């Protein structure tokens, strides 16, 4: 027997590279930014980032600067964009490490300028330019525009002030506005097109204010796949890179994508019980006849949604069963009826359905959520192993 962990997420890095390659081909001249925020949607940010770059991604995207710095610390030199910041951000490390910053407000712009100034003071460490170490870097900024999502990004009433301040800081060589971007609601094609038009008008206004952004971006996976006019300079590819579909009406296989994560546990105990035996907290499940119960060491502490109790599928030895009774913090039970199941057998919660196991979408449906949440919540107690 090889070493078989209690809880295991196997990540197929060849699938990650394949998915990036597939989308990269589809989007033609647009570049691909691999979005690896939230520990690579639960898959492992560093490993996914490397596989994505191998697959043809030329950019990495994260939410927080800390996530970006973690990637840099492993020696990744590709451009990295971070767009979600603290209320009083200190961008010193970000500027020093050549992290591109998504900036939504004048206050954030000023914080970037302070960081660059600090680094240029006598005794301040000079920013490390990403390419040519001789060139002192200015902070690289992508102005974020709110085109309707109502999250971060500058509202149209603030554009003039933001662009004016950015132009001023550019003339002082403290920042360079390399890009402008926004994020779609994916409400419907018409709304998405209205958001594109609004981004375009913001870009025109920024150019009038003397800025010269060249990297314009809007699309995440859904628009990258279905709305060619949204692809612009680059697409920010998240869920599709992990091999999962953002759509209800097309699955991974239909999109030519391969789910990268397979989540499994082990049967850690087996017992034969009589008919009408209650199972797990509250006895929400009772065996019909005499039956065999298999115990699995995965629970909601591991990110397994408790809403999957009595609903979600699991695969054991080639057959699919349903979780029996409540999912507890650390474990759940499966009634396998009269099947031959032994301690040590693998229990697959989800993986690539092309291999016969349930899909992340089956768990999402059981738990009344989306595939994004199912993979992203896979917890820290679950060992990750990487294959190619
Ligand atoms: C998470 C995120 C993405 C990736 O979205 P997917 O639907 O997973 O492709 C892109 N852009 C921004 C701003 C995000 O926050």
mmCIF file of C-alpha atoms and ligand atoms in Angstrom:
data_model
loop_
_atom_site.group_PDB
_atom_site.id
_atom_site.type_symbol
_atom_site.label_atom_id
_atom_site.label_comp_id
_atom_site.label_asym_id
_atom_site.label_seq_id
_atom_site.Cartn_x
_atom_site.Cartn_y
_atom_site.Cartn_z
ATOM 1 C CA UNK A 1 0.000 0.000 0.000
ATOM 2 C CA UNK A 2 1.207 3.461 -0.809
ATOM 3 C CA UNK A 3 0.777 6.305 1.611
ATOM 4 C CA UNK A 4 -2.941 7.121 1.403
ATOM 5 C CA UNK A 5 -3.967 10.280 3.194
ATOM 6 C CA UNK A 6 -7.329 10.556 4.930
ATOM 7 C CA UNK A 7 -8.316 13.496 2.799
ATOM 8 C CA UNK A 8 -6.852 14.205 -0.590
ATOM 9 C CA UNK A 9 -7.286 16.765 -3.348
ATOM 10 C CA UNK A 10 -5.399 15.703 -6.460
ATOM 11 C CA UNK A 11 -4.738 18.566 -8.843
ATOM 12 C CA UNK A 12 -3.985 17.707 -12.453
ATOM 13 C CA UNK A 13 -1.585 20.426 -13.591
ATOM 14 C CA UNK A 14 -1.687 19.108 -17.152
ATOM 15 C CA UNK A 15 -5.410 19.911 -17.099
ATOM 16 C CA UNK A 16 -4.642 23.472 -15.951
ATOM 17 C CA UNK A 17 -2.139 23.955 -18.793
ATOM 18 C CA UNK A 18 -4.565 22.370 -21.263
ATOM 19 C CA UNK A 19 -7.423 24.646 -20.179
ATOM 20 C CA UNK A 20 -5.274 27.764 -20.495
ATOM 21 C CA UNK A 21 -4.042 26.638 -23.905
ATOM 22 C CA UNK A 22 -7.623 25.996 -25.042
ATOM 23 C CA UNK A 23 -8.809 29.466 -24.033
ATOM 24 C CA UNK A 24 -5.616 31.116 -25.290
ATOM 25 C CA UNK A 25 -6.278 29.672 -28.752
ATOM 26 C CA UNK A 26 -9.895 30.740 -28.642
ATOM 27 C CA UNK A 27 -9.186 34.365 -27.711
ATOM 28 C CA UNK A 28 -6.637 34.852 -30.472
ATOM 29 C CA UNK A 29 -4.571 38.005 -30.039
ATOM 30 C CA UNK A 30 -5.862 38.745 -26.551
ATOM 31 C CA UNK A 31 -3.567 37.602 -23.775
ATOM 32 C CA UNK A 32 -4.595 35.362 -20.902
ATOM 33 C CA UNK A 33 -4.320 36.454 -17.273
ATOM 34 C CA UNK A 34 -4.525 33.391 -15.021
ATOM 35 C CA UNK A 35 -6.555 34.317 -11.937
ATOM 36 C CA UNK A 36 -5.091 32.479 -8.948
ATOM 37 C CA UNK A 37 -6.685 34.407 -6.070
ATOM 38 C CA UNK A 38 -7.941 32.531 -2.991
ATOM 39 C CA UNK A 39 -5.153 29.969 -3.201
ATOM 40 C CA UNK A 40 -5.923 29.299 -6.828
ATOM 41 C CA UNK A 41 -9.641 28.706 -6.150
ATOM 42 C CA UNK A 42 -8.521 26.097 -3.595
ATOM 43 C CA UNK A 43 -6.169 24.338 -6.016
ATOM 44 C CA UNK A 44 -2.880 25.894 -4.808
ATOM 45 C CA UNK A 45 -1.861 29.305 -6.173
ATOM 46 C CA UNK A 46 1.826 28.733 -6.896
ATOM 47 C CA UNK A 47 1.452 25.369 -8.614
ATOM 48 C CA UNK A 48 -1.493 26.584 -10.683
ATOM 49 C CA UNK A 49 0.344 29.792 -11.615
ATOM 50 C CA UNK A 50 3.306 27.839 -12.959
ATOM 51 C CA UNK A 51 1.114 25.420 -14.904
ATOM 52 C CA UNK A 52 -0.874 28.344 -16.315
ATOM 53 C CA UNK A 53 2.281 30.123 -17.491
ATOM 54 C CA UNK A 54 3.378 26.877 -19.143
ATOM 55 C CA UNK A 55 0.009 26.736 -20.872
ATOM 56 C CA UNK A 56 0.486 30.183 -22.383
ATOM 57 C CA UNK A 57 -0.824 32.625 -19.782
ATOM 58 C CA UNK A 58 1.296 35.782 -19.762
ATOM 59 C CA UNK A 59 -0.262 37.456 -16.714
ATOM 60 C CA UNK A 60 -1.320 36.423 -13.216
ATOM 61 C CA UNK A 61 -4.207 37.986 -11.325
ATOM 62 C CA UNK A 62 -4.966 37.940 -7.598
ATOM 63 C CA UNK A 63 -7.225 39.879 -5.260
ATOM 64 C CA UNK A 64 -4.780 40.981 -2.531
ATOM 65 C CA UNK A 65 -1.243 42.327 -2.689
ATOM 66 C CA UNK A 66 -0.247 39.654 -0.143
ATOM 67 C CA UNK A 67 -1.275 36.966 -2.591
ATOM 68 C CA UNK A 68 0.822 38.650 -5.264
ATOM 69 C CA UNK A 69 3.852 38.882 -2.995
ATOM 70 C CA UNK A 70 3.576 35.176 -2.193
ATOM 71 C CA UNK A 71 3.847 34.395 -5.889
ATOM 72 C CA UNK A 72 6.826 36.757 -6.352
ATOM 73 C CA UNK A 73 8.550 35.177 -3.366
ATOM 74 C CA UNK A 74 8.635 31.848 -5.199
ATOM 75 C CA UNK A 75 10.543 33.435 -8.061
ATOM 76 C CA UNK A 76 7.662 34.002 -10.473
ATOM 77 C CA UNK A 77 8.610 36.984 -12.667
ATOM 78 C CA UNK A 78 5.465 37.238 -14.827
ATOM 79 C CA UNK A 79 3.388 40.404 -14.432
ATOM 80 C CA UNK A 80 0.931 40.104 -11.537
ATOM 81 C CA UNK A 81 -2.116 42.328 -11.010
ATOM 82 C CA UNK A 82 -3.733 42.793 -7.562
ATOM 83 C CA UNK A 83 -6.975 44.764 -7.266
ATOM 84 C CA UNK A 84 -8.450 44.549 -3.763
ATOM 85 C CA UNK A 85 -6.800 46.674 -1.100
ATOM 86 C CA UNK A 86 -6.859 47.559 2.578
ATOM 87 C CA UNK A 87 -8.515 50.798 3.654
ATOM 88 C CA UNK A 88 -5.168 52.495 4.342
ATOM 89 C CA UNK A 89 -2.920 50.538 2.049
ATOM 90 C CA UNK A 90 0.869 50.548 2.200
ATOM 91 C CA UNK A 91 1.961 49.644 -1.316
ATOM 92 C CA UNK A 92 5.705 49.768 -0.602
ATOM 93 C CA UNK A 93 6.322 46.043 -0.997
ATOM 94 C CA UNK A 94 4.016 45.854 -3.994
ATOM 95 C CA UNK A 95 5.894 48.612 -5.824
ATOM 96 C CA UNK A 96 9.265 47.179 -4.809
ATOM 97 C CA UNK A 97 8.238 43.801 -6.201
ATOM 98 C CA UNK A 98 6.775 45.225 -9.430
ATOM 99 C CA UNK A 99 3.200 44.192 -8.681
ATOM 100 C CA UNK A 100 0.706 45.901 -10.999
ATOM 101 C CA UNK A 101 -1.979 47.593 -8.917
ATOM 102 C CA UNK A 102 -5.666 47.863 -9.752
ATOM 103 C CA UNK A 103 -6.605 51.302 -8.427
ATOM 104 C CA UNK A 104 -10.153 52.530 -7.836
ATOM 105 C CA UNK A 105 -9.800 55.913 -6.151
ATOM 106 C CA UNK A 106 -7.682 59.023 -5.682
ATOM 107 C CA UNK A 107 -6.879 57.923 -2.141
ATOM 108 C CA UNK A 108 -5.441 54.691 -3.482
ATOM 109 C CA UNK A 109 -3.522 56.575 -6.178
ATOM 110 C CA UNK A 110 -1.972 58.791 -3.530
ATOM 111 C CA UNK A 111 -1.022 55.723 -1.509
ATOM 112 C CA UNK A 112 0.781 54.322 -4.556
ATOM 113 C CA UNK A 113 2.625 57.613 -5.057
ATOM 114 C CA UNK A 114 3.666 57.652 -1.370
ATOM 115 C CA UNK A 115 5.084 54.145 -1.757
ATOM 116 C CA UNK A 116 7.130 55.105 -4.833
ATOM 117 C CA UNK A 117 8.370 58.290 -3.168
ATOM 118 C CA UNK A 118 9.373 56.379 -0.051
ATOM 119 C CA UNK A 119 11.365 53.935 -2.115
ATOM 120 C CA UNK A 120 13.213 56.779 -3.830
ATOM 121 C CA UNK A 121 14.239 58.598 -0.682
ATOM 122 C CA UNK A 122 17.890 58.301 0.228
ATOM 123 C CA UNK A 123 18.150 55.002 2.056
ATOM 124 C CA UNK A 124 14.879 53.760 0.602
ATOM 125 C CA UNK A 125 15.316 50.582 -1.363
ATOM 126 C CA UNK A 126 15.044 51.238 -5.085
ATOM 127 C CA UNK A 127 12.216 49.400 -6.754
ATOM 128 C CA UNK A 128 13.389 46.297 -8.526
ATOM 129 C CA UNK A 129 12.463 46.604 -12.164
ATOM 130 C CA UNK A 130 11.032 43.385 -13.438
ATOM 131 C CA UNK A 131 12.932 43.254 -16.676
ATOM 132 C CA UNK A 132 15.974 45.486 -16.901
ATOM 133 C CA UNK A 133 17.419 45.896 -13.421
ATOM 134 C CA UNK A 134 19.008 49.205 -14.517
ATOM 135 C CA UNK A 135 15.659 50.907 -15.113
ATOM 136 C CA UNK A 136 14.131 52.366 -11.978
ATOM 137 C CA UNK A 137 10.494 51.281 -12.022
ATOM 138 C CA UNK A 138 7.571 53.550 -11.436
ATOM 139 C CA UNK A 139 4.491 51.975 -9.942
ATOM 140 C CA UNK A 140 2.390 50.284 -12.604
ATOM 141 C CA UNK A 141 -1.275 51.134 -12.264
ATOM 142 C CA UNK A 142 -4.448 49.812 -13.897
ATOM 143 C CA UNK A 143 -7.311 52.205 -13.205
ATOM 144 C CA UNK A 144 -10.419 50.292 -12.236
ATOM 145 C CA UNK A 145 -13.716 51.612 -13.546
ATOM 146 C CA UNK A 146 -17.107 50.754 -12.088
ATOM 147 C CA UNK A 147 -19.242 50.100 -15.165
ATOM 148 C CA UNK A 148 -22.217 48.874 -13.191
ATOM 149 C CA UNK A 149 -21.272 46.024 -10.881
ATOM 150 C CA UNK A 150 -21.432 48.313 -7.882
ATOM 151 C CA UNK A 151 -18.298 46.920 -6.254
ATOM 152 C CA UNK A 152 -14.943 48.689 -6.424
ATOM 153 C CA UNK A 153 -13.870 50.814 -9.352
ATOM 154 C CA UNK A 154 -14.316 54.542 -9.848
ATOM 155 C CA UNK A 155 -17.831 55.806 -10.491
ATOM 156 C CA UNK A 156 -18.308 58.064 -13.510
ATOM 157 C CA UNK A 157 -18.695 61.140 -11.296
ATOM 158 C CA UNK A 158 -15.143 60.505 -9.999
ATOM 159 C CA UNK A 159 -13.449 59.776 -13.329
ATOM 160 C CA UNK A 160 -12.329 63.333 -14.103
ATOM 161 C CA UNK A 161 -10.692 63.810 -10.708
ATOM 162 C CA UNK A 162 -9.078 60.401 -10.795
ATOM 163 C CA UNK A 163 -7.653 60.818 -14.299
ATOM 164 C CA UNK A 164 -6.387 64.329 -13.551
ATOM 165 C CA UNK A 165 -4.583 63.145 -10.419
ATOM 166 C CA UNK A 166 -3.162 60.144 -12.279
ATOM 167 C CA UNK A 167 -1.814 62.421 -15.033
ATOM 168 C CA UNK A 168 -0.188 64.635 -12.396
ATOM 169 C CA UNK A 169 1.498 61.672 -10.697
ATOM 170 C CA UNK A 170 2.625 60.401 -14.089
ATOM 171 C CA UNK A 171 4.257 63.710 -14.873
ATOM 172 C CA UNK A 172 6.131 63.370 -11.573
ATOM 173 C CA UNK A 173 7.173 59.886 -12.722
ATOM 174 C CA UNK A 174 5.701 58.294 -9.625
ATOM 175 C CA UNK A 175 3.216 56.090 -11.435
ATOM 176 C CA UNK A 176 2.511 54.832 -14.931
ATOM 177 C CA UNK A 177 -1.063 54.125 -15.907
ATOM 178 C CA UNK A 178 -0.457 51.034 -18.014
ATOM 179 C CA UNK A 179 -4.038 49.806 -18.081
ATOM 180 C CA UNK A 180 -7.711 50.326 -17.409
ATOM 181 C CA UNK A 181 -10.257 47.668 -16.541
ATOM 182 C CA UNK A 182 -13.660 46.782 -15.231
ATOM 183 C CA UNK A 183 -15.619 43.671 -14.279
ATOM 184 C CA UNK A 184 -18.830 42.355 -15.811
ATOM 185 C CA UNK A 185 -22.022 41.446 -14.003
ATOM 186 C CA UNK A 186 -22.687 38.637 -16.520
ATOM 187 C CA UNK A 187 -26.352 39.547 -16.109
ATOM 188 C CA UNK A 188 -26.991 39.168 -19.840
ATOM 189 C CA UNK A 189 -25.296 40.030 -23.128
ATOM 190 C CA UNK A 190 -27.060 43.370 -23.415
ATOM 191 C CA UNK A 191 -25.983 44.521 -19.947
ATOM 192 C CA UNK A 192 -22.453 43.284 -20.642
ATOM 193 C CA UNK A 193 -22.347 45.319 -23.867
ATOM 194 C CA UNK A 194 -23.493 48.405 -21.983
ATOM 195 C CA UNK A 195 -20.648 47.855 -19.529
ATOM 196 C CA UNK A 196 -18.166 47.566 -22.412
ATOM 197 C CA UNK A 197 -19.421 50.858 -23.880
ATOM 198 C CA UNK A 198 -19.008 52.532 -20.507
ATOM 199 C CA UNK A 199 -15.443 51.236 -20.132
ATOM 200 C CA UNK A 200 -14.651 52.513 -23.628
ATOM 201 C CA UNK A 201 -15.943 55.966 -22.770
ATOM 202 C CA UNK A 202 -13.845 55.980 -19.582
ATOM 203 C CA UNK A 203 -10.761 55.043 -21.621
ATOM 204 C CA UNK A 204 -11.481 57.865 -24.089
ATOM 205 C CA UNK A 205 -11.858 60.321 -21.224
ATOM 206 C CA UNK A 206 -8.597 59.115 -19.649
ATOM 207 C CA UNK A 207 -6.791 59.624 -22.965
ATOM 208 C CA UNK A 208 -8.211 63.146 -23.171
ATOM 209 C CA UNK A 209 -6.764 63.738 -19.707
ATOM 210 C CA UNK A 210 -3.334 62.829 -21.053
ATOM 211 C CA UNK A 211 -3.100 59.216 -19.950
ATOM 212 C CA UNK A 212 -2.037 56.468 -22.348
ATOM 213 C CA UNK A 213 -3.269 53.142 -20.987
ATOM 214 C CA UNK A 214 -2.607 50.285 -23.412
ATOM 215 C CA UNK A 215 -3.858 47.247 -21.467
ATOM 216 C CA UNK A 216 -7.648 47.370 -21.473
ATOM 217 C CA UNK A 217 -9.509 44.438 -19.923
ATOM 218 C CA UNK A 218 -13.011 43.439 -18.959
ATOM 219 C CA UNK A 219 -13.778 39.762 -19.539
ATOM 220 C CA UNK A 220 -13.508 36.928 -17.044
ATOM 221 C CA UNK A 221 -14.172 33.330 -18.122
ATOM 222 C CA UNK A 222 -17.800 33.693 -19.202
ATOM 223 C CA UNK A 223 -17.312 36.658 -21.523
ATOM 224 C CA UNK A 224 -13.954 35.339 -22.728
ATOM 225 C CA UNK A 225 -15.710 32.209 -23.959
ATOM 226 C CA UNK A 226 -18.893 33.680 -25.405
ATOM 227 C CA UNK A 227 -18.484 37.386 -26.197
ATOM 228 C CA UNK A 228 -15.531 37.945 -28.538
ATOM 229 C CA UNK A 229 -15.907 41.741 -28.456
ATOM 230 C CA UNK A 230 -15.149 41.681 -24.712
ATOM 231 C CA UNK A 231 -11.716 40.073 -25.056
ATOM 232 C CA UNK A 232 -9.787 43.336 -25.613
ATOM 233 C CA UNK A 233 -6.114 43.260 -24.511
ATOM 234 C CA UNK A 234 -6.457 40.322 -22.181
ATOM 235 C CA UNK A 235 -9.012 38.053 -20.553
ATOM 236 C CA UNK A 236 -8.923 37.308 -16.829
ATOM 237 C CA UNK A 237 -9.370 33.565 -16.742
ATOM 238 C CA UNK A 238 -10.458 32.024 -13.439
ATOM 239 C CA UNK A 239 -13.015 29.234 -13.284
ATOM 240 C CA UNK A 240 -12.368 28.009 -16.828
ATOM 241 C CA UNK A 241 -8.682 27.474 -16.090
ATOM 242 C CA UNK A 242 -9.714 25.084 -13.311
ATOM 243 C CA UNK A 243 -11.733 23.217 -15.926
ATOM 244 C CA UNK A 244 -15.155 24.253 -14.654
ATOM 245 C CA UNK A 245 -17.927 25.913 -16.603
ATOM 246 C CA UNK A 246 -19.364 29.311 -15.645
ATOM 247 C CA UNK A 247 -22.557 28.412 -17.543
ATOM 248 C CA UNK A 248 -25.678 26.460 -16.624
ATOM 249 C CA UNK A 249 -26.253 25.301 -20.185
ATOM 250 C CA UNK A 250 -22.773 24.032 -21.137
ATOM 251 C CA UNK A 251 -20.547 21.760 -19.075
ATOM 252 C CA UNK A 252 -16.764 21.416 -18.986
ATOM 253 C CA UNK A 253 -16.627 18.806 -21.734
ATOM 254 C CA UNK A 254 -18.804 20.892 -24.065
ATOM 255 C CA UNK A 255 -16.314 23.745 -23.616
ATOM 256 C CA UNK A 256 -13.291 21.491 -24.172
ATOM 257 C CA UNK A 257 -12.144 21.997 -20.563
ATOM 258 C CA UNK A 258 -10.912 19.370 -18.078
ATOM 259 C CA UNK A 259 -11.757 19.710 -14.364
ATOM 260 C CA UNK A 260 -8.409 19.818 -12.564
ATOM 261 C CA UNK A 261 -9.396 18.885 -9.022
ATOM 262 C CA UNK A 262 -10.432 15.496 -7.740
ATOM 263 C CA UNK A 263 -11.502 15.419 -4.095
ATOM 264 C CA UNK A 264 -11.490 12.155 -2.232
ATOM 265 C CA UNK A 265 -11.518 10.583 1.176
ATOM 266 C CA UNK A 266 -11.073 7.035 2.392
ATOM 267 C CA UNK A 267 -13.454 4.562 3.931
ATOM 268 C CA UNK A 268 -12.077 4.565 7.474
ATOM 269 C CA UNK A 269 -14.627 2.177 9.030
ATOM 270 C CA UNK A 270 -17.305 -0.189 7.769
ATOM 271 C CA UNK A 271 -20.180 -1.614 9.763
ATOM 272 C CA UNK A 272 -23.191 -3.785 9.089
ATOM 273 C CA UNK A 273 -26.391 -2.460 10.713
ATOM 274 C CA UNK A 274 -29.986 -3.603 10.990
ATOM 275 C CA UNK A 275 -32.994 -2.179 9.172
ATOM 276 C CA UNK A 276 -34.257 1.167 10.458
ATOM 277 C CA UNK A 277 -30.929 2.181 11.987
ATOM 278 C CA UNK A 278 -30.574 5.935 12.447
ATOM 279 C CA UNK A 279 -27.478 7.521 10.899
ATOM 280 C CA UNK A 280 -25.550 10.578 12.124
ATOM 281 C CA UNK A 281 -26.863 13.597 14.080
ATOM 282 C CA UNK A 282 -30.621 13.944 14.295
ATOM 283 C CA UNK A 283 -31.198 10.596 12.541
ATOM 284 C CA UNK A 284 -32.239 12.415 9.372
ATOM 285 C CA UNK A 285 -31.484 9.142 7.579
ATOM 286 C CA UNK A 286 -32.586 5.629 8.499
ATOM 287 C CA UNK A 287 -31.571 2.443 6.711
ATOM 288 C CA UNK A 288 -34.355 0.701 4.835
ATOM 289 C CA UNK A 289 -33.115 -2.814 5.278
ATOM 290 C CA UNK A 290 -30.057 -4.374 6.858
ATOM 291 C CA UNK A 291 -27.238 -2.372 5.358
ATOM 292 C CA UNK A 292 -23.536 -1.575 5.261
ATOM 293 C CA UNK A 293 -22.400 1.875 6.396
ATOM 294 C CA UNK A 294 -19.086 3.353 5.281
ATOM 295 C CA UNK A 295 -17.506 6.161 7.298
ATOM 296 C CA UNK A 296 -15.534 8.932 5.526
ATOM 297 C CA UNK A 297 -13.239 11.435 7.283
ATOM 298 C CA UNK A 298 -14.386 14.613 5.536
ATOM 299 C CA UNK A 299 -16.728 17.187 7.035
ATOM 300 C CA UNK A 300 -17.785 20.780 6.939
ATOM 301 C CA UNK A 301 -14.524 21.806 8.614
ATOM 302 C CA UNK A 302 -12.934 20.682 5.356
ATOM 303 C CA UNK A 303 -15.319 22.779 3.294
ATOM 304 C CA UNK A 304 -17.743 19.953 2.541
ATOM 305 C CA UNK A 305 -21.109 21.750 2.513
ATOM 306 C CA UNK A 306 -23.496 20.503 5.191
ATOM 307 C CA UNK A 307 -26.337 21.166 2.738
ATOM 308 C CA UNK A 308 -25.032 18.113 0.888
ATOM 309 C CA UNK A 309 -26.427 15.923 3.693
ATOM 310 C CA UNK A 310 -28.755 13.272 2.198
ATOM 311 C CA UNK A 311 -28.307 14.877 -1.228
ATOM 312 C CA UNK A 312 -24.762 14.933 -2.560
ATOM 313 C CA UNK A 313 -23.208 12.058 -4.531
ATOM 314 C CA UNK A 314 -20.073 10.073 -3.732
ATOM 315 C CA UNK A 315 -18.327 7.443 -5.825
ATOM 316 C CA UNK A 316 -17.005 4.244 -4.239
ATOM 317 C CA UNK A 317 -15.593 1.320 -6.230
ATOM 318 C CA UNK A 318 -17.367 2.242 -9.435
ATOM 319 C CA UNK A 319 -20.795 2.949 -7.972
ATOM 320 C CA UNK A 320 -22.371 6.252 -6.985
ATOM 321 C CA UNK A 321 -24.175 6.639 -3.653
ATOM 322 C CA UNK A 322 -25.685 9.524 -1.732
ATOM 323 C CA UNK A 323 -24.324 10.937 1.522
ATOM 324 C CA UNK A 324 -26.490 9.352 4.247
ATOM 325 C CA UNK A 325 -27.543 11.536 7.169
ATOM 326 C CA UNK A 326 -25.968 14.790 8.277
ATOM 327 C CA UNK A 327 -22.483 15.777 7.253
ATOM 328 C CA UNK A 328 -20.667 16.513 10.518
ATOM 329 C CA UNK A 329 -17.610 18.646 11.204
ATOM 330 C CA UNK A 330 -15.082 15.931 10.429
ATOM 331 C CA UNK A 331 -16.947 13.001 8.932
ATOM 332 C CA UNK A 332 -19.925 11.673 7.068
ATOM 333 C CA UNK A 333 -21.522 8.287 6.457
ATOM 334 C CA UNK A 334 -22.526 6.558 3.235
ATOM 335 C CA UNK A 335 -25.098 3.750 3.145
ATOM 336 C CA UNK A 336 -23.704 1.379 0.511
ATOM 337 C CA UNK A 337 -26.478 -1.198 1.041
ATOM 338 C CA UNK A 338 -25.030 -4.635 0.239
ATOM 339 C CA UNK A 339 -22.008 -3.503 -1.761
ATOM 340 C CA UNK A 340 -18.582 -4.892 -0.941
ATOM 341 C CA UNK A 341 -16.734 -1.923 0.575
ATOM 342 C CA UNK A 342 -13.595 -2.126 2.667
ATOM 343 C CA UNK A 343 -11.583 0.082 4.924
ATOM 344 C CA UNK A 344 -9.099 1.997 2.769
ATOM 345 C CA UNK A 345 -11.320 2.167 -0.311
ATOM 346 C CA UNK A 346 -11.306 5.512 -2.070
ATOM 347 C CA UNK A 347 -14.406 7.709 -1.822
ATOM 348 C CA UNK A 348 -14.500 10.338 -4.560
ATOM 349 C CA UNK A 349 -16.730 13.340 -3.946
ATOM 350 C CA UNK A 350 -16.034 14.999 -7.278
ATOM 351 C CA UNK A 351 -13.544 15.080 -10.120
ATOM 352 C CA UNK A 352 -13.618 14.913 -13.899
ATOM 353 C CA UNK A 353 -16.997 13.353 -14.742
ATOM 354 C CA UNK A 354 -15.373 11.900 -17.872
ATOM 355 C CA UNK A 355 -13.736 9.407 -15.445
ATOM 356 C CA UNK A 356 -17.118 8.291 -14.104
ATOM 357 C CA UNK A 357 -17.049 10.227 -10.826
ATOM 358 C CA UNK A 358 -19.476 12.991 -9.799
ATOM 359 C CA UNK A 359 -18.757 16.533 -11.001
ATOM 360 C CA UNK A 360 -18.213 19.567 -8.741
ATOM 361 C CA UNK A 361 -21.505 20.786 -10.257
ATOM 362 C CA UNK A 362 -23.373 17.871 -8.656
ATOM 363 C CA UNK A 363 -22.139 19.009 -5.264
ATOM 364 C CA UNK A 364 -22.946 22.613 -6.149
ATOM 365 C CA UNK A 365 -26.499 21.673 -7.006
ATOM 366 C CA UNK A 366 -26.888 19.652 -3.800
ATOM 367 C CA UNK A 367 -25.602 22.551 -1.746
ATOM 368 C CA UNK A 368 -27.559 25.237 -3.630
ATOM 369 C CA UNK A 369 -24.412 27.020 -4.713
ATOM 370 C CA UNK A 370 -22.001 27.278 -7.671
ATOM 371 C CA UNK A 371 -18.996 25.184 -8.665
ATOM 372 C CA UNK A 372 -16.709 28.140 -7.773
ATOM 373 C CA UNK A 373 -17.663 27.814 -4.116
ATOM 374 C CA UNK A 374 -17.347 24.026 -4.027
ATOM 375 C CA UNK A 375 -13.679 24.010 -5.070
ATOM 376 C CA UNK A 376 -12.636 27.250 -3.370
ATOM 377 C CA UNK A 377 -13.849 26.146 0.061
ATOM 378 C CA UNK A 378 -11.795 22.924 0.019
ATOM 379 C CA UNK A 379 -10.024 23.342 3.325
ATOM 380 C CA UNK A 380 -6.494 23.476 4.598
ATOM 381 C CA UNK A 381 -6.718 20.075 6.310
ATOM 382 C CA UNK A 382 -7.018 18.387 2.926
ATOM 383 C CA UNK A 383 -3.685 17.302 1.492
ATOM 384 C CA UNK A 384 -3.041 18.555 -2.054
ATOM 385 C CA UNK A 385 -1.094 16.385 -4.459
ATOM 386 C CA UNK A 386 -0.080 17.456 -7.925
ATOM 387 C CA UNK A 387 0.033 15.270 -11.012
ATOM 388 C CA UNK A 388 0.732 15.965 -14.671
HETATM 389 C C1 LIG B 1 -12.288 36.417 -9.755
HETATM 390 C C2 LIG B 1 -12.180 37.419 -10.815
HETATM 391 C C3 LIG B 1 -12.002 37.009 -12.154
HETATM 392 C C4 LIG B 1 -12.099 35.574 -12.617
HETATM 393 O O1 LIG B 1 -13.460 35.243 -12.815
HETATM 394 P P1 LIG B 1 -13.898 33.828 -13.403
HETATM 395 O O2 LIG B 1 -15.363 33.926 -13.568
HETATM 396 O O3 LIG B 1 -13.508 32.815 -12.364
HETATM 397 O O4 LIG B 1 -13.175 33.620 -14.670
HETATM 398 C C5 LIG B 1 -11.756 38.008 -13.092
HETATM 399 N N1 LIG B 1 -11.714 39.306 -12.740
HETATM 400 C C6 LIG B 1 -11.910 39.736 -11.479
HETATM 401 C C7 LIG B 1 -11.856 41.184 -11.174
HETATM 402 C C8 LIG B 1 -12.169 38.804 -10.472
HETATM 403 O O5 LIG B 1 -12.383 39.225 -9.223
#
